Amino acid sequence: MSMGISRRVAIGAGAAVASLAVARPASAAAPATGPDAIRHCYERQKTKAGGHWHSHVAAVDATGALQTVIEDDIDFVISGASVQKLFVAMTVLDKVDRGELSLGQKLDLPGSIILGGSGIYHLHGVWGDDITIANFLTAMLLVSDNTAVRMCGRVVPALEINQILAAKGFTYTRVEPVANPNRFFLGVTTPRETHDLLWRLANKTLLSPASCDFLLRITRWINGYHDGIRRNMSSAERSRIAIKYGADGDRRHEVGIMFGADGAPALTFAFFAGGLSDVNNYGATQPAVQAHSVLGRMLFDSIATATVPAATARQTVTPFHAVDGG
């Protein structure tokens, strides 16, 4: 694939290419979204965005087996930022599966626990609600609410979170305990372990099928994060991607699962990057986030019509329909 072609040259060449299109055998055209094209796009976007990237992408073949597409320093231990909230949510749902908690269980939301940054609870201005575990897990996963992390710590203390992570087979992924046993910093993970969580979640082996569906239903909903992977997509396309974004200082991460046309998991991605510039820009114009948007479009195009008859698990979401009150 050629690089460095100007727009003027590309337009001039376009007419010549079009004139040859009828005579050119279809088999001679290289797939625009095949593994080589994806890897080339990744390297180009990574270089353009700068920083230090650590990434894992895998796609499902016709037999339902995962095939690695990108493997870039996947055992690097990195601060996971808000990607860690997926792991925290998993530990809460693990206790739900074991009957020690229930999604309908209520906790109070006192003003003393409120954290700023991403989320919705700090915007209320007044507090004192009684909210369910399902409520704060939804806020934590859909809008990355920081206060919800503290709510999780009230039902699964930091040391227990790390014990559950270890029991689930995660070697490096941990939260960082502090003096208060019910609070913690979000800690570290690796692209390999994040991919492992995503693949097990997609195949509903990470937790009970009901708990996996709960996580996927929230992370696939179209009211979630759109600046990166899902930016240049229709609402229907966005709903086929389970997503979690993490950003803190010079780090911008995005991880998730793309589902095929039949609801089977078709592709997983875990993009972690640190040492980036434009550190105070948490919007769509941040260079790494722009890179995610280009990669997201290409990755989705590669599985847009995919079906996986051999898949052992499928997951669908209710189509989005606008509602005008009433």
PDB file of N, CA and C in Angstrom, residues 43-140:
ATOM      1  N   GLU A  43      -0.174   1.154  12.357  1.00  0.00           N
ATOM      2  CA  GLU A  43       1.172   1.716  12.439  1.00  0.00           C
ATOM      3  C   GLU A  43       1.168   3.186  12.017  1.00  0.00           C
ATOM      4  N   ARG A  44       0.395   3.506  10.992  1.00  0.00           N
ATOM      5  CA  ARG A  44       0.330   4.887  10.527  1.00  0.00           C
ATOM      6  C   ARG A  44      -0.312   5.793  11.570  1.00  0.00           C
ATOM      7  N   GLN A  45      -1.425   5.350  12.151  1.00  0.00           N
ATOM      8  CA  GLN A  45      -2.116   6.167  13.152  1.00  0.00           C
ATOM      9  C   GLN A  45      -1.308   6.284  14.442  1.00  0.00           C
ATOM     10  N   LYS A  46      -0.656   5.221  14.813  1.00  0.00           N
ATOM     11  CA  LYS A  46       0.205   5.227  16.010  1.00  0.00           C
ATOM     12  C   LYS A  46       1.335   6.248  15.851  1.00  0.00           C
ATOM     13  N   THR A  47       1.970   6.261  14.697  1.00  0.00           N
ATOM     14  CA  THR A  47       3.048   7.202  14.434  1.00  0.00           C
ATOM     15  C   THR A  47       2.530   8.634  14.417  1.00  0.00           C
ATOM     16  N   LYS A  48       1.383   8.833  13.814  1.00  0.00           N
ATOM     17  CA  LYS A  48       0.794  10.161  13.716  1.00  0.00           C
ATOM     18  C   LYS A  48       0.417  10.718  15.091  1.00  0.00           C
ATOM     19  N   ALA A  49      -0.133   9.850  15.960  1.00  0.00           N
ATOM     20  CA  ALA A  49      -0.576  10.292  17.283  1.00  0.00           C
ATOM     21  C   ALA A  49       0.579  10.487  18.242  1.00  0.00           C
ATOM     22  N   GLY A  50       1.663   9.743  18.049  1.00  0.00           N
ATOM     23  CA  GLY A  50       2.801   9.828  18.951  1.00  0.00           C
ATOM     24  C   GLY A  50       2.577   9.040  20.223  1.00  0.00           C
ATOM     25  N   GLY A  51       3.496   9.173  21.168  1.00  0.00           N
ATOM     26  CA  GLY A  51       3.390   8.449  22.430  1.00  0.00           C
ATOM     27  C   GLY A  51       3.858   7.016  22.311  1.00  0.00           C
ATOM     28  N   HIS A  52       3.526   6.232  23.324  1.00  0.00           N
ATOM     29  CA  HIS A  52       3.940   4.836  23.397  1.00  0.00           C
ATOM     30  C   HIS A  52       2.686   3.962  23.451  1.00  0.00           C
ATOM     31  N   TRP A  53       2.505   3.135  22.429  1.00  0.00           N
ATOM     32  CA  TRP A  53       1.294   2.338  22.281  1.00  0.00           C
ATOM     33  C   TRP A  53       1.542   0.881  22.663  1.00  0.00           C
ATOM     34  N   HIS A  54       0.501   0.266  23.207  1.00  0.00           N
ATOM     35  CA  HIS A  54       0.536  -1.144  23.610  1.00  0.00           C
ATOM     36  C   HIS A  54      -0.845  -1.699  23.274  1.00  0.00           C
ATOM     37  N   SER A  55      -0.925  -2.568  22.268  1.00  0.00           N
ATOM     38  CA  SER A  55      -2.236  -2.878  21.704  1.00  0.00           C
ATOM     39  C   SER A  55      -2.395  -4.348  21.347  1.00  0.00           C
ATOM     40  N   HIS A  56      -3.647  -4.786  21.393  1.00  0.00           N
ATOM     41  CA  HIS A  56      -3.995  -6.151  21.008  1.00  0.00           C
ATOM     42  C   HIS A  56      -5.324  -6.111  20.261  1.00  0.00           C
ATOM     43  N   VAL A  57      -5.329  -6.674  19.042  1.00  0.00           N
ATOM     44  CA  VAL A  57      -6.552  -6.828  18.252  1.00  0.00           C
ATOM     45  C   VAL A  57      -6.609  -8.260  17.760  1.00  0.00           C
ATOM     46  N   ALA A  58      -7.771  -8.877  17.873  1.00  0.00           N
ATOM     47  CA  ALA A  58      -7.951 -10.246  17.385  1.00  0.00           C
ATOM     48  C   ALA A  58      -9.314 -10.359  16.720  1.00  0.00           C
ATOM     49  N   ALA A  59      -9.381 -11.158  15.644  1.00  0.00           N
ATOM     50  CA  ALA A  59     -10.623 -11.344  14.903  1.00  0.00           C
ATOM     51  C   ALA A  59     -10.956 -12.824  14.844  1.00  0.00           C
ATOM     52  N   VAL A  60     -12.243 -13.111  14.756  1.00  0.00           N
ATOM     53  CA  VAL A  60     -12.719 -14.488  14.743  1.00  0.00           C
ATOM     54  C   VAL A  60     -12.713 -15.019  13.315  1.00  0.00           C
ATOM     55  N   ASP A  61     -12.198 -16.248  13.128  1.00  0.00           N
ATOM     56  CA  ASP A  61     -12.234 -16.852  11.801  1.00  0.00           C
ATOM     57  C   ASP A  61     -13.516 -17.666  11.617  1.00  0.00           C
ATOM     58  N   ALA A  62     -13.637 -18.334  10.500  1.00  0.00           N
ATOM     59  CA  ALA A  62     -14.874 -19.041  10.166  1.00  0.00           C
ATOM     60  C   ALA A  62     -15.197 -20.172  11.139  1.00  0.00           C
ATOM     61  N   THR A  63     -14.179 -20.673  11.843  1.00  0.00           N
ATOM     62  CA  THR A  63     -14.405 -21.756  12.799  1.00  0.00           C
ATOM     63  C   THR A  63     -14.774 -21.246  14.185  1.00  0.00           C
ATOM     64  N   GLY A  64     -14.757 -19.919  14.373  1.00  0.00           N
ATOM     65  CA  GLY A  64     -15.051 -19.337  15.678  1.00  0.00           C
ATOM     66  C   GLY A  64     -13.824 -19.119  16.530  1.00  0.00           C
ATOM     67  N   ALA A  65     -12.635 -19.420  15.982  1.00  0.00           N
ATOM     68  CA  ALA A  65     -11.395 -19.251  16.737  1.00  0.00           C
ATOM     69  C   ALA A  65     -10.840 -17.841  16.530  1.00  0.00           C
ATOM     70  N   LEU A  66     -10.212 -17.312  17.572  1.00  0.00           N
ATOM     71  CA  LEU A  66      -9.592 -15.983  17.471  1.00  0.00           C
ATOM     72  C   LEU A  66      -8.248 -16.066  16.770  1.00  0.00           C
ATOM     73  N   GLN A  67      -8.030 -15.131  15.871  1.00  0.00           N
ATOM     74  CA  GLN A  67      -6.750 -15.000  15.194  1.00  0.00           C
ATOM     75  C   GLN A  67      -6.206 -13.611  15.475  1.00  0.00           C
ATOM     76  N   THR A  68      -4.961 -13.545  15.923  1.00  0.00           N
ATOM     77  CA  THR A  68      -4.356 -12.256  16.256  1.00  0.00           C
ATOM     78  C   THR A  68      -4.164 -11.411  15.002  1.00  0.00           C
ATOM     79  N   VAL A  69      -4.552 -10.161  15.090  1.00  0.00           N
ATOM     80  CA  VAL A  69      -4.366  -9.208  13.999  1.00  0.00           C
ATOM     81  C   VAL A  69      -3.255  -8.218  14.350  1.00  0.00           C
ATOM     82  N   ILE A  70      -3.294  -7.673  15.577  1.00  0.00           N
ATOM     83  CA  ILE A  70      -2.244  -6.768  16.063  1.00  0.00           C
ATOM     84  C   ILE A  70      -1.781  -7.250  17.420  1.00  0.00           C
ATOM     85  N   GLU A  71      -0.488  -7.333  17.584  1.00  0.00           N
ATOM     86  CA  GLU A  71       0.103  -7.718  18.868  1.00  0.00           C
ATOM     87  C   GLU A  71       1.306  -6.811  19.095  1.00  0.00           C
ATOM     88  N   ASP A  72       1.104  -5.777  19.885  1.00  0.00           N
ATOM     89  CA  ASP A  72       2.115  -4.741  20.068  1.00  0.00           C
ATOM     90  C   ASP A  72       2.375  -4.548  21.559  1.00  0.00           C
ATOM     91  N   ASP A  73       3.417  -5.213  22.068  1.00  0.00           N
ATOM     92  CA  ASP A  73       3.839  -5.040  23.468  1.00  0.00           C
ATOM     93  C   ASP A  73       2.677  -5.315  24.420  1.00  0.00           C
ATOM     94  N   ILE A  74       2.030  -6.474  24.261  1.00  0.00           N
ATOM     95  CA  ILE A  74       0.765  -6.722  24.947  1.00  0.00           C
ATOM     96  C   ILE A  74       0.904  -7.112  26.417  1.00  0.00           C
ATOM     97  N   ASP A  75       2.121  -7.332  26.889  1.00  0.00           N
ATOM     98  CA  ASP A  75       2.313  -7.634  28.307  1.00  0.00           C
ATOM     99  C   ASP A  75       2.825  -6.435  29.095  1.00  0.00           C
ATOM    100  N   PHE A  76       2.807  -5.275  28.468  1.00  0.00           N
ATOM    101  CA  PHE A  76       3.239  -4.064  29.155  1.00  0.00           C
ATOM    102  C   PHE A  76       2.234  -3.722  30.253  1.00  0.00           C
ATOM    103  N   VAL A  77       2.734  -3.499  31.456  1.00  0.00           N
ATOM    104  CA  VAL A  77       1.871  -3.149  32.584  1.00  0.00           C
ATOM    105  C   VAL A  77       1.689  -1.635  32.595  1.00  0.00           C
ATOM    106  N   ILE A  78       0.437  -1.201  32.494  1.00  0.00           N
ATOM    107  CA  ILE A  78       0.149   0.222  32.351  1.00  0.00           C
ATOM    108  C   ILE A  78      -1.017   0.618  33.242  1.00  0.00           C
ATOM    109  N   SER A  79      -1.007   1.847  33.704  1.00  0.00           N
ATOM    110  CA  SER A  79      -2.158   2.381  34.425  1.00  0.00           C
ATOM    111  C   SER A  79      -3.365   2.320  33.498  1.00  0.00           C
ATOM    112  N   GLY A  80      -4.400   1.631  33.940  1.00  0.00           N
ATOM    113  CA  GLY A  80      -5.543   1.397  33.072  1.00  0.00           C
ATOM    114  C   GLY A  80      -6.535   2.531  33.017  1.00  0.00           C
ATOM    115  N   ALA A  81      -6.367   3.542  33.882  1.00  0.00           N
ATOM    116  CA  ALA A  81      -7.349   4.638  33.964  1.00  0.00           C
ATOM    117  C   ALA A  81      -8.747   4.034  34.064  1.00  0.00           C
ATOM    118  N   SER A  82      -9.717   4.594  33.380  1.00  0.00           N
ATOM    119  CA  SER A  82     -11.098   4.148  33.558  1.00  0.00           C
ATOM    120  C   SER A  82     -11.424   2.828  32.876  1.00  0.00           C
ATOM    121  N   VAL A  83     -10.494   2.292  32.085  1.00  0.00           N
ATOM    122  CA  VAL A  83     -10.686   0.922  31.582  1.00  0.00           C
ATOM    123  C   VAL A  83     -10.804  -0.045  32.760  1.00  0.00           C
ATOM    124  N   GLN A  84     -10.139   0.286  33.856  1.00  0.00           N
ATOM    125  CA  GLN A  84     -10.176  -0.574  35.049  1.00  0.00           C
ATOM    126  C   GLN A  84     -11.593  -0.733  35.606  1.00  0.00           C
ATOM    127  N   LYS A  85     -12.467   0.187  35.271  1.00  0.00           N
ATOM    128  CA  LYS A  85     -13.829   0.107  35.786  1.00  0.00           C
ATOM    129  C   LYS A  85     -14.549  -1.139  35.288  1.00  0.00           C
ATOM    130  N   LEU A  86     -14.139  -1.655  34.133  1.00  0.00           N
ATOM    131  CA  LEU A  86     -14.675  -2.945  33.676  1.00  0.00           C
ATOM    132  C   LEU A  86     -14.314  -4.053  34.655  1.00  0.00           C
ATOM    133  N   PHE A  87     -13.067  -4.059  35.110  1.00  0.00           N
ATOM    134  CA  PHE A  87     -12.620  -5.084  36.039  1.00  0.00           C
ATOM    135  C   PHE A  87     -13.309  -4.932  37.393  1.00  0.00           C
ATOM    136  N   VAL A  88     -13.476  -3.686  37.838  1.00  0.00           N
ATOM    137  CA  VAL A  88     -14.149  -3.446  39.116  1.00  0.00           C
ATOM    138  C   VAL A  88     -15.600  -3.924  39.038  1.00  0.00           C
ATOM    139  N   ALA A  89     -16.288  -3.580  37.956  1.00  0.00           N
ATOM    140  CA  ALA A  89     -17.669  -4.029  37.776  1.00  0.00           C
ATOM    141  C   ALA A  89     -17.751  -5.550  37.783  1.00  0.00           C
ATOM    142  N   MET A  90     -16.771  -6.193  37.167  1.00  0.00           N
ATOM    143  CA  MET A  90     -16.759  -7.656  37.147  1.00  0.00           C
ATOM    144  C   MET A  90     -16.720  -8.233  38.553  1.00  0.00           C
ATOM    145  N   THR A  91     -15.930  -7.612  39.452  1.00  0.00           N
ATOM    146  CA  THR A  91     -15.828  -8.158  40.808  1.00  0.00           C
ATOM    147  C   THR A  91     -17.135  -7.998  41.575  1.00  0.00           C
ATOM    148  N   VAL A  92     -17.843  -6.894  41.332  1.00  0.00           N
ATOM    149  CA  VAL A  92     -19.148  -6.714  41.972  1.00  0.00           C
ATOM    150  C   VAL A  92     -20.121  -7.775  41.474  1.00  0.00           C
ATOM    151  N   LEU A  93     -20.131  -7.997  40.166  1.00  0.00           N
ATOM    152  CA  LEU A  93     -21.049  -8.986  39.591  1.00  0.00           C
ATOM    153  C   LEU A  93     -20.666 -10.404  39.958  1.00  0.00           C
ATOM    154  N   ASP A  94     -19.389 -10.634  40.228  1.00  0.00           N
ATOM    155  CA  ASP A  94     -18.973 -11.951  40.720  1.00  0.00           C
ATOM    156  C   ASP A  94     -19.647 -12.250  42.062  1.00  0.00           C
ATOM    157  N   LYS A  95     -19.734 -11.239  42.914  1.00  0.00           N
ATOM    158  CA  LYS A  95     -20.424 -11.425  44.199  1.00  0.00           C
ATOM    159  C   LYS A  95     -21.930 -11.557  44.004  1.00  0.00           C
ATOM    160  N   VAL A  96     -22.462 -10.887  42.995  1.00  0.00           N
ATOM    161  CA  VAL A  96     -23.881 -11.072  42.666  1.00  0.00           C
ATOM    162  C   VAL A  96     -24.124 -12.521  42.245  1.00  0.00           C
ATOM    163  N   ASP A  97     -23.262 -13.033  41.401  1.00  0.00           N
ATOM    164  CA  ASP A  97     -23.403 -14.418  40.931  1.00  0.00           C
ATOM    165  C   ASP A  97     -23.320 -15.420  42.069  1.00  0.00           C
ATOM    166  N   ARG A  98     -22.539 -15.081  43.093  1.00  0.00           N
ATOM    167  CA  ARG A  98     -22.391 -15.991  44.243  1.00  0.00           C
ATOM    168  C   ARG A  98     -23.461 -15.771  45.302  1.00  0.00           C
ATOM    169  N   GLY A  99     -24.390 -14.866  45.044  1.00  0.00           N
ATOM    170  CA  GLY A  99     -25.497 -14.636  45.960  1.00  0.00           C
ATOM    171  C   GLY A  99     -25.166 -13.762  47.149  1.00  0.00           C
ATOM    172  N   GLU A 100     -24.018 -13.107  47.138  1.00  0.00           N
ATOM    173  CA  GLU A 100     -23.623 -12.252  48.256  1.00  0.00           C
ATOM    174  C   GLU A 100     -24.128 -10.818  48.100  1.00  0.00           C
ATOM    175  N   LEU A 101     -24.499 -10.459  46.889  1.00  0.00           N
ATOM    176  CA  LEU A 101     -25.088  -9.153  46.602  1.00  0.00           C
ATOM    177  C   LEU A 101     -26.228  -9.367  45.611  1.00  0.00           C
ATOM    178  N   SER A 102     -27.047  -8.323  45.434  1.00  0.00           N
ATOM    179  CA  SER A 102     -28.059  -8.361  44.381  1.00  0.00           C
ATOM    180  C   SER A 102     -28.070  -7.027  43.672  1.00  0.00           C
ATOM    181  N   LEU A 103     -28.421  -7.032  42.391  1.00  0.00           N
ATOM    182  CA  LEU A 103     -28.440  -5.785  41.630  1.00  0.00           C
ATOM    183  C   LEU A 103     -29.464  -4.803  42.167  1.00  0.00           C
ATOM    184  N   GLY A 104     -30.492  -5.312  42.810  1.00  0.00           N
ATOM    185  CA  GLY A 104     -31.522  -4.438  43.365  1.00  0.00           C
ATOM    186  C   GLY A 104     -31.215  -3.918  44.751  1.00  0.00           C
ATOM    187  N   GLN A 105     -30.112  -4.341  45.346  1.00  0.00           N
ATOM    188  CA  GLN A 105     -29.728  -3.881  46.691  1.00  0.00           C
ATOM    189  C   GLN A 105     -29.430  -2.388  46.656  1.00  0.00           C
ATOM    190  N   LYS A 106     -29.900  -1.633  47.667  1.00  0.00           N
ATOM    191  CA  LYS A 106     -29.741  -0.183  47.683  1.00  0.00           C
ATOM    192  C   LYS A 106     -28.706   0.282  48.696  1.00  0.00           C
ATOM    193  N   LEU A 107     -27.979   1.324  48.305  1.00  0.00           N
ATOM    194  CA  LEU A 107     -27.057   2.023  49.189  1.00  0.00           C
ATOM    195  C   LEU A 107     -27.379   3.505  49.131  1.00  0.00           C
ATOM    196  N   ASP A 108     -27.096   4.218  50.222  1.00  0.00           N
ATOM    197  CA  ASP A 108     -27.287   5.662  50.179  1.00  0.00           C
ATOM    198  C   ASP A 108     -26.138   6.310  49.420  1.00  0.00           C
ATOM    199  N   LEU A 109     -26.399   7.496  48.887  1.00  0.00           N
ATOM    200  CA  LEU A 109     -25.398   8.245  48.138  1.00  0.00           C
ATOM    201  C   LEU A 109     -25.140   9.556  48.876  1.00  0.00           C
ATOM    202  N   PRO A 110     -24.268   9.540  49.891  1.00  0.00           N
ATOM    203  CA  PRO A 110     -24.032  10.751  50.689  1.00  0.00           C
ATOM    204  C   PRO A 110     -23.115  11.736  49.968  1.00  0.00           C
ATOM    205  N   GLY A 111     -23.221  13.002  50.316  1.00  0.00           N
ATOM    206  CA  GLY A 111     -22.372  14.022  49.717  1.00  0.00           C
ATOM    207  C   GLY A 111     -20.898  13.793  49.983  1.00  0.00           C
ATOM    208  N   SER A 112     -20.572  13.134  51.093  1.00  0.00           N
ATOM    209  CA  SER A 112     -19.170  12.927  51.469  1.00  0.00           C
ATOM    210  C   SER A 112     -18.421  11.976  50.538  1.00  0.00           C
ATOM    211  N   ILE A 113     -19.149  11.243  49.713  1.00  0.00           N
ATOM    212  CA  ILE A 113     -18.505  10.252  48.851  1.00  0.00           C
ATOM    213  C   ILE A 113     -18.340  10.751  47.421  1.00  0.00           C
ATOM    214  N   ILE A 114     -18.854  11.941  47.121  1.00  0.00           N
ATOM    215  CA  ILE A 114     -18.908  12.424  45.740  1.00  0.00           C
ATOM    216  C   ILE A 114     -17.515  12.794  45.228  1.00  0.00           C
ATOM    217  N   LEU A 115     -17.206  12.331  44.018  1.00  0.00           N
ATOM    218  CA  LEU A 115     -15.975  12.671  43.317  1.00  0.00           C
ATOM    219  C   LEU A 115     -16.302  13.427  42.040  1.00  0.00           C
ATOM    220  N   GLY A 116     -15.433  14.358  41.669  1.00  0.00           N
ATOM    221  CA  GLY A 116     -15.610  15.087  40.422  1.00  0.00           C
ATOM    222  C   GLY A 116     -15.038  14.333  39.247  1.00  0.00           C
ATOM    223  N   GLY A 117     -14.759  15.057  38.181  1.00  0.00           N
ATOM    224  CA  GLY A 117     -14.260  14.415  36.972  1.00  0.00           C
ATOM    225  C   GLY A 117     -15.397  13.841  36.150  1.00  0.00           C
ATOM    226  N   SER A 118     -15.163  12.683  35.556  1.00  0.00           N
ATOM    227  CA  SER A 118     -16.179  12.097  34.687  1.00  0.00           C
ATOM    228  C   SER A 118     -17.346  11.555  35.498  1.00  0.00           C
ATOM    229  N   GLY A 119     -18.530  11.613  34.894  1.00  0.00           N
ATOM    230  CA  GLY A 119     -19.699  11.061  35.563  1.00  0.00           C
ATOM    231  C   GLY A 119     -20.846  12.033  35.675  1.00  0.00           C
ATOM    232  N   ILE A 120     -21.852  11.632  36.449  1.00  0.00           N
ATOM    233  CA  ILE A 120     -23.079  12.417  36.584  1.00  0.00           C
ATOM    234  C   ILE A 120     -23.425  12.771  38.021  1.00  0.00           C
ATOM    235  N   TYR A 121     -23.021  11.953  38.988  1.00  0.00           N
ATOM    236  CA  TYR A 121     -23.480  12.171  40.359  1.00  0.00           C
ATOM    237  C   TYR A 121     -23.001  13.500  40.921  1.00  0.00           C
ATOM    238  N   HIS A 122     -21.792  13.931  40.568  1.00  0.00           N
ATOM    239  CA  HIS A 122     -21.274  15.197  41.103  1.00  0.00           C
ATOM    240  C   HIS A 122     -22.032  16.392  40.541  1.00  0.00           C
ATOM    241  N   LEU A 123     -22.773  16.191  39.457  1.00  0.00           N
ATOM    242  CA  LEU A 123     -23.541  17.281  38.855  1.00  0.00           C
ATOM    243  C   LEU A 123     -24.860  17.541  39.579  1.00  0.00           C
ATOM    244  N   HIS A 124     -25.290  16.613  40.416  1.00  0.00           N
ATOM    245  CA  HIS A 124     -26.596  16.748  41.059  1.00  0.00           C
ATOM    246  C   HIS A 124     -26.689  17.991  41.946  1.00  0.00           C
ATOM    247  N   GLY A 125     -25.601  18.269  42.654  1.00  0.00           N
ATOM    248  CA  GLY A 125     -25.622  19.436  43.548  1.00  0.00           C
ATOM    249  C   GLY A 125     -26.217  19.152  44.908  1.00  0.00           C
ATOM    250  N   VAL A 126     -27.131  18.221  44.977  1.00  0.00           N
ATOM    251  CA  VAL A 126     -27.696  17.744  46.248  1.00  0.00           C
ATOM    252  C   VAL A 126     -27.663  16.233  46.216  1.00  0.00           C
ATOM    253  N   TRP A 127     -27.465  15.634  47.396  1.00  0.00           N
ATOM    254  CA  TRP A 127     -27.327  14.188  47.450  1.00  0.00           C
ATOM    255  C   TRP A 127     -28.146  13.626  48.612  1.00  0.00           C
ATOM    256  N   GLY A 128     -28.161  12.331  48.734  1.00  0.00           N
ATOM    257  CA  GLY A 128     -28.939  11.679  49.769  1.00  0.00           C
ATOM    258  C   GLY A 128     -29.830  10.584  49.214  1.00  0.00           C
ATOM    259  N   ASP A 129     -29.742  10.324  47.895  1.00  0.00           N
ATOM    260  CA  ASP A 129     -30.558   9.285  47.272  1.00  0.00           C
ATOM    261  C   ASP A 129     -30.199   7.902  47.815  1.00  0.00           C
ATOM    262  N   ASP A 130     -31.134   7.003  47.732  1.00  0.00           N
ATOM    263  CA  ASP A 130     -30.864   5.579  47.871  1.00  0.00           C
ATOM    264  C   ASP A 130     -30.872   5.011  46.459  1.00  0.00           C
ATOM    265  N   ILE A 131     -29.743   4.431  46.028  1.00  0.00           N
ATOM    266  CA  ILE A 131     -29.640   3.924  44.663  1.00  0.00           C
ATOM    267  C   ILE A 131     -29.231   2.456  44.674  1.00  0.00           C
ATOM    268  N   THR A 132     -29.654   1.745  43.648  1.00  0.00           N
ATOM    269  CA  THR A 132     -29.348   0.318  43.559  1.00  0.00           C
ATOM    270  C   THR A 132     -27.929   0.100  43.048  1.00  0.00           C
ATOM    271  N   ILE A 133     -27.442  -1.110  43.277  1.00  0.00           N
ATOM    272  CA  ILE A 133     -26.145  -1.497  42.708  1.00  0.00           C
ATOM    273  C   ILE A 133     -26.204  -1.412  41.191  1.00  0.00           C
ATOM    274  N   ALA A 134     -27.337  -1.817  40.603  1.00  0.00           N
ATOM    275  CA  ALA A 134     -27.487  -1.715  39.149  1.00  0.00           C
ATOM    276  C   ALA A 134     -27.357  -0.270  38.694  1.00  0.00           C
ATOM    277  N   ASN A 135     -27.849   0.669  39.498  1.00  0.00           N
ATOM    278  CA  ASN A 135     -27.790   2.089  39.158  1.00  0.00           C
ATOM    279  C   ASN A 135     -26.345   2.557  39.060  1.00  0.00           C
ATOM    280  N   PHE A 136     -25.543   2.326  40.100  1.00  0.00           N
ATOM    281  CA  PHE A 136     -24.195   2.890  40.043  1.00  0.00           C
ATOM    282  C   PHE A 136     -23.271   2.107  39.125  1.00  0.00           C
ATOM    283  N   LEU A 137     -23.549   0.828  38.889  1.00  0.00           N
ATOM    284  CA  LEU A 137     -22.763   0.109  37.881  1.00  0.00           C
ATOM    285  C   LEU A 137     -23.049   0.669  36.486  1.00  0.00           C
ATOM    286  N   THR A 138     -24.303   0.983  36.208  1.00  0.00           N
ATOM    287  CA  THR A 138     -24.654   1.566  34.921  1.00  0.00           C
ATOM    288  C   THR A 138     -23.969   2.911  34.734  1.00  0.00           C
ATOM    289  N   ALA A 139     -23.988   3.758  35.776  1.00  0.00           N
ATOM    290  CA  ALA A 139     -23.325   5.056  35.691  1.00  0.00           C
ATOM    291  C   ALA A 139     -21.816   4.898  35.493  1.00  0.00           C
ATOM    292  N   MET A 140     -21.222   3.913  36.149  1.00  0.00           N
ATOM    293  CA  MET A 140     -19.782   3.719  36.050  1.00  0.00           C
ATOM    294  C   MET A 140     -19.365   3.253  34.661  1.00  0.00           C
TER     295      MET A 140
END
